Amino acid sequence: KMAGSSAPWIGSAYLFLQSTCKTIVLPSLYESSQKKPSVFKALKLALADSTGSVNGVDMLKVHCSHPHLIIQLKFSKQENCRRFLQSYREGALQESLQNHLQLSLAMTTVPLEMELKAGNEHLDNMLKDEDRCLECIYREKPDRLRDEEITELEECLKSLIVHQSINNNMAVKGCASLNSPSLPCPSQGSSLSPQVTFIFQGQQFANRTLTPDDHQKFAKLVSKKWKQVGRSLQKNCRALRDPVIDNLALEYDREGLYEQAYQLLLRFIQSEGKKATIARLITALEENGLISLAEELLGLHSNEDCS
């Protein structure tokens, strides 16, 4: 009958994470009450990136098993699981998680190794056979409900995001300072601070949404490297896939490099909204050796034409 055909597709898998940098021990970071919310936030955002939805995959529990951090995942829809597998196979999940951890923990880099298992099956050995992977995950039904700690961390994260968006809206209207303090998390004191700072050249900077001034400076100074920067940004921004970048080059060819670069960053800002932050742009500039432009955007140059 109809009821049978509409039964939800549910499966489970374990994601094993390990840092390849000896000084970064993920289980220790997660066990620290101060760092735990930051690590959780990075996991949550990277998993959302991988499925294209905040609710695409559920974290049921995070196990600390030195040197691994093991995340028990639950999928409630086959298409979300398929997206996750594609993201995992292509390395996009790994890259996204490295970036989110780097930002959340304000570290220069967090290199990771990943492994995916369902029951006794090592899915890394069969990633090319997506249907077989899906079958293995579907066979493994979750053996637990979501851990209470996960529910608590999710609540903290939600209250923070709401607070941040209120702050950002105020900042847009020009009445809140960009460094307005974050709301303390209800159950953990103030340990769940959002990624409000990032490190550049050993210095800490406030992370903020890109401003019109940043936009113009970037367009003016990036010159021929605007495409490379676009390709660095595209790793976490679907609106900047290769065809889009090539189309911008053609469409604004007559207007020249300034307009091409301006339109590129405009796409990024429009698609990412409040997530179009200075930290993400600085990372893309660093990847392409545009250090002096990064310094310019962060106000490290004594700038004569600043009014």
PDB file of C-alpha atoms in Angstrom, residues 86-205:
ATOM      1  CA  GLN A  86      29.578  12.591  -3.479  1.00  0.00           C
ATOM      2  CA  SER A  87      30.935  15.384  -1.297  1.00  0.00           C
ATOM      3  CA  TYR A  88      32.998  12.863   0.687  1.00  0.00           C
ATOM      4  CA  ARG A  89      34.337  11.142  -2.456  1.00  0.00           C
ATOM      5  CA  GLU A  90      35.324  14.404  -4.173  1.00  0.00           C
ATOM      6  CA  GLY A  91      37.142  15.684  -1.077  1.00  0.00           C
ATOM      7  CA  ALA A  92      34.723  18.615  -0.713  1.00  0.00           C
ATOM      8  CA  LEU A  93      33.602  17.497   2.754  1.00  0.00           C
ATOM      9  CA  GLN A  94      37.202  17.198   3.923  1.00  0.00           C
ATOM     10  CA  GLU A  95      38.074  20.635   2.579  1.00  0.00           C
ATOM     11  CA  SER A  96      34.940  22.204   4.030  1.00  0.00           C
ATOM     12  CA  LEU A  97      35.574  20.691   7.463  1.00  0.00           C
ATOM     13  CA  GLN A  98      39.223  21.786   7.422  1.00  0.00           C
ATOM     14  CA  ASN A  99      38.120  25.334   6.605  1.00  0.00           C
ATOM     15  CA  HIS A 100      35.362  25.424   9.236  1.00  0.00           C
ATOM     16  CA  LEU A 101      37.675  24.013  11.931  1.00  0.00           C
ATOM     17  CA  GLN A 102      40.356  26.515  10.970  1.00  0.00           C
ATOM     18  CA  LEU A 103      37.863  29.381  11.307  1.00  0.00           C
ATOM     19  CA  SER A 104      36.060  28.111  14.419  1.00  0.00           C
ATOM     20  CA  LEU A 105      39.257  27.364  16.300  1.00  0.00           C
ATOM     21  CA  ALA A 106      41.151  30.404  14.913  1.00  0.00           C
ATOM     22  CA  MET A 107      44.022  28.175  13.761  1.00  0.00           C
ATOM     23  CA  THR A 108      46.175  28.580  10.686  1.00  0.00           C
ATOM     24  CA  THR A 109      45.431  25.105   9.338  1.00  0.00           C
ATOM     25  CA  VAL A 110      43.790  21.880  10.508  1.00  0.00           C
ATOM     26  CA  PRO A 111      44.881  19.033   8.171  1.00  0.00           C
ATOM     27  CA  LEU A 112      42.571  16.005   8.381  1.00  0.00           C
ATOM     28  CA  GLU A 113      42.385  12.357   7.475  1.00  0.00           C
ATOM     29  CA  MET A 114      38.930  10.829   7.117  1.00  0.00           C
ATOM     30  CA  GLU A 115      37.489   7.353   7.038  1.00  0.00           C
ATOM     31  CA  LEU A 116      33.889   6.245   6.523  1.00  0.00           C
ATOM     32  CA  LYS A 117      32.440   2.995   7.842  1.00  0.00           C
ATOM     33  CA  ALA A 118      29.024   1.348   7.927  1.00  0.00           C
ATOM     34  CA  GLY A 119      28.987  -1.715  10.155  1.00  0.00           C
ATOM     35  CA  ASN A 120      32.057  -3.775   9.225  1.00  0.00           C
ATOM     36  CA  GLU A 121      32.288  -2.229   5.775  1.00  0.00           C
ATOM     37  CA  HIS A 122      35.041   0.293   4.980  1.00  0.00           C
ATOM     38  CA  LEU A 123      33.229   2.519   2.512  1.00  0.00           C
ATOM     39  CA  ASP A 124      36.457   4.221   1.390  1.00  0.00           C
ATOM     40  CA  ASN A 125      37.250   1.027  -0.556  1.00  0.00           C
ATOM     41  CA  MET A 126      34.026   1.201  -2.562  1.00  0.00           C
ATOM     42  CA  LEU A 127      33.342   4.903  -3.020  1.00  0.00           C
ATOM     43  CA  LYS A 128      33.125   4.594  -6.801  1.00  0.00           C
ATOM     44  CA  ASP A 129      30.201   2.225  -6.368  1.00  0.00           C
ATOM     45  CA  GLU A 130      27.769   4.721  -4.893  1.00  0.00           C
ATOM     46  CA  ASP A 131      24.787   2.344  -4.875  1.00  0.00           C
ATOM     47  CA  ARG A 132      26.738  -0.244  -2.924  1.00  0.00           C
ATOM     48  CA  CYS A 133      27.729   2.411  -0.361  1.00  0.00           C
ATOM     49  CA  LEU A 134      24.088   3.486  -0.057  1.00  0.00           C
ATOM     50  CA  GLU A 135      23.097  -0.139   0.465  1.00  0.00           C
ATOM     51  CA  CYS A 136      25.649  -0.595   3.279  1.00  0.00           C
ATOM     52  CA  ILE A 137      24.498   2.608   5.001  1.00  0.00           C
ATOM     53  CA  TYR A 138      20.821   1.645   4.591  1.00  0.00           C
ATOM     54  CA  ARG A 139      21.499  -1.799   6.105  1.00  0.00           C
ATOM     55  CA  GLU A 140      22.926  -0.138   9.224  1.00  0.00           C
ATOM     56  CA  LYS A 141      19.989   1.235  11.172  1.00  0.00           C
ATOM     57  CA  PRO A 142      20.874   3.715  13.958  1.00  0.00           C
ATOM     58  CA  ASP A 143      21.187   1.888  17.278  1.00  0.00           C
ATOM     59  CA  ARG A 144      20.547   4.953  19.421  1.00  0.00           C
ATOM     60  CA  LEU A 145      18.604   8.166  19.674  1.00  0.00           C
ATOM     61  CA  ARG A 146      20.448  11.456  19.469  1.00  0.00           C
ATOM     62  CA  ASP A 147      22.739  12.057  22.436  1.00  0.00           C
ATOM     63  CA  GLU A 148      21.463  14.706  24.868  1.00  0.00           C
ATOM     64  CA  GLU A 149      24.746  16.565  24.599  1.00  0.00           C
ATOM     65  CA  ILE A 150      24.252  16.952  20.833  1.00  0.00           C
ATOM     66  CA  THR A 151      20.763  18.382  21.376  1.00  0.00           C
ATOM     67  CA  GLU A 152      22.200  20.855  23.867  1.00  0.00           C
ATOM     68  CA  LEU A 153      24.996  21.932  21.507  1.00  0.00           C
ATOM     69  CA  GLU A 154      22.475  22.371  18.672  1.00  0.00           C
ATOM     70  CA  GLU A 155      20.341  24.622  20.865  1.00  0.00           C
ATOM     71  CA  CYS A 156      23.388  26.719  21.725  1.00  0.00           C
ATOM     72  CA  LEU A 157      24.308  27.028  18.078  1.00  0.00           C
ATOM     73  CA  LYS A 158      20.781  28.078  17.093  1.00  0.00           C
ATOM     74  CA  SER A 159      20.563  30.793  19.732  1.00  0.00           C
ATOM     75  CA  LEU A 160      23.940  32.068  18.584  1.00  0.00           C
ATOM     76  CA  ILE A 161      23.002  32.192  14.916  1.00  0.00           C
ATOM     77  CA  VAL A 162      19.815  34.119  15.728  1.00  0.00           C
ATOM     78  CA  HIS A 163      21.800  36.545  17.842  1.00  0.00           C
ATOM     79  CA  GLN A 164      24.461  36.978  15.146  1.00  0.00           C
ATOM     80  CA  SER A 165      21.873  37.732  12.483  1.00  0.00           C
ATOM     81  CA  ILE A 166      20.294  40.358  14.763  1.00  0.00           C
ATOM     82  CA  ASN A 167      23.734  41.879  15.289  1.00  0.00           C
ATOM     83  CA  ASN A 168      24.521  41.839  11.583  1.00  0.00           C
ATOM     84  CA  ASN A 169      21.223  43.496  10.709  1.00  0.00           C
ATOM     85  CA  MET A 170      21.986  46.233  13.189  1.00  0.00           C
ATOM     86  CA  ALA A 171      25.483  46.616  11.815  1.00  0.00           C
ATOM     87  CA  VAL A 172      24.092  47.004   8.306  1.00  0.00           C
ATOM     88  CA  LYS A 173      21.950  49.871   9.546  1.00  0.00           C
ATOM     89  CA  GLY A 174      25.121  51.393  10.927  1.00  0.00           C
ATOM     90  CA  CYS A 175      24.233  51.352  14.589  1.00  0.00           C
ATOM     91  CA  ALA A 176      26.104  48.350  15.998  1.00  0.00           C
ATOM     92  CA  SER A 177      29.819  47.911  16.315  1.00  0.00           C
ATOM     93  CA  LEU A 178      31.195  45.022  14.266  1.00  0.00           C
ATOM     94  CA  ASN A 179      32.734  43.605  17.398  1.00  0.00           C
ATOM     95  CA  SER A 180      29.516  43.507  19.364  1.00  0.00           C
ATOM     96  CA  PRO A 181      29.921  40.766  21.969  1.00  0.00           C
ATOM     97  CA  SER A 182      28.274  37.431  21.266  1.00  0.00           C
ATOM     98  CA  LEU A 183      25.448  36.123  23.421  1.00  0.00           C
ATOM     99  CA  PRO A 184      26.569  33.661  26.026  1.00  0.00           C
ATOM    100  CA  CYS A 185      25.362  30.143  25.394  1.00  0.00           C
ATOM    101  CA  PRO A 186      22.526  29.236  27.777  1.00  0.00           C
ATOM    102  CA  SER A 187      24.063  26.073  29.191  1.00  0.00           C
ATOM    103  CA  GLN A 188      27.795  26.544  28.708  1.00  0.00           C
ATOM    104  CA  GLY A 189      28.514  30.053  29.908  1.00  0.00           C
ATOM    105  CA  SER A 190      30.190  32.033  27.155  1.00  0.00           C
ATOM    106  CA  SER A 191      32.192  29.126  25.740  1.00  0.00           C
ATOM    107  CA  LEU A 192      30.252  28.960  22.469  1.00  0.00           C
ATOM    108  CA  SER A 193      31.528  32.104  20.865  1.00  0.00           C
ATOM    109  CA  PRO A 194      30.959  32.315  17.127  1.00  0.00           C
ATOM    110  CA  GLN A 195      33.935  32.479  14.831  1.00  0.00           C
ATOM    111  CA  VAL A 196      34.441  36.148  15.565  1.00  0.00           C
ATOM    112  CA  THR A 197      38.172  36.269  14.941  1.00  0.00           C
ATOM    113  CA  PHE A 198      40.712  34.722  12.586  1.00  0.00           C
ATOM    114  CA  ILE A 199      44.486  34.707  12.350  1.00  0.00           C
ATOM    115  CA  PHE A 200      46.475  36.407   9.578  1.00  0.00           C
ATOM    116  CA  GLN A 201      50.266  36.701   9.759  1.00  0.00           C
ATOM    117  CA  GLY A 202      50.190  35.789  13.425  1.00  0.00           C
ATOM    118  CA  GLN A 203      47.737  38.579  14.279  1.00  0.00           C
ATOM    119  CA  GLN A 204      44.116  38.196  15.312  1.00  0.00           C
ATOM    120  CA  PHE A 205      41.440  40.084  13.376  1.00  0.00           C
TER     121      PHE A 205
END
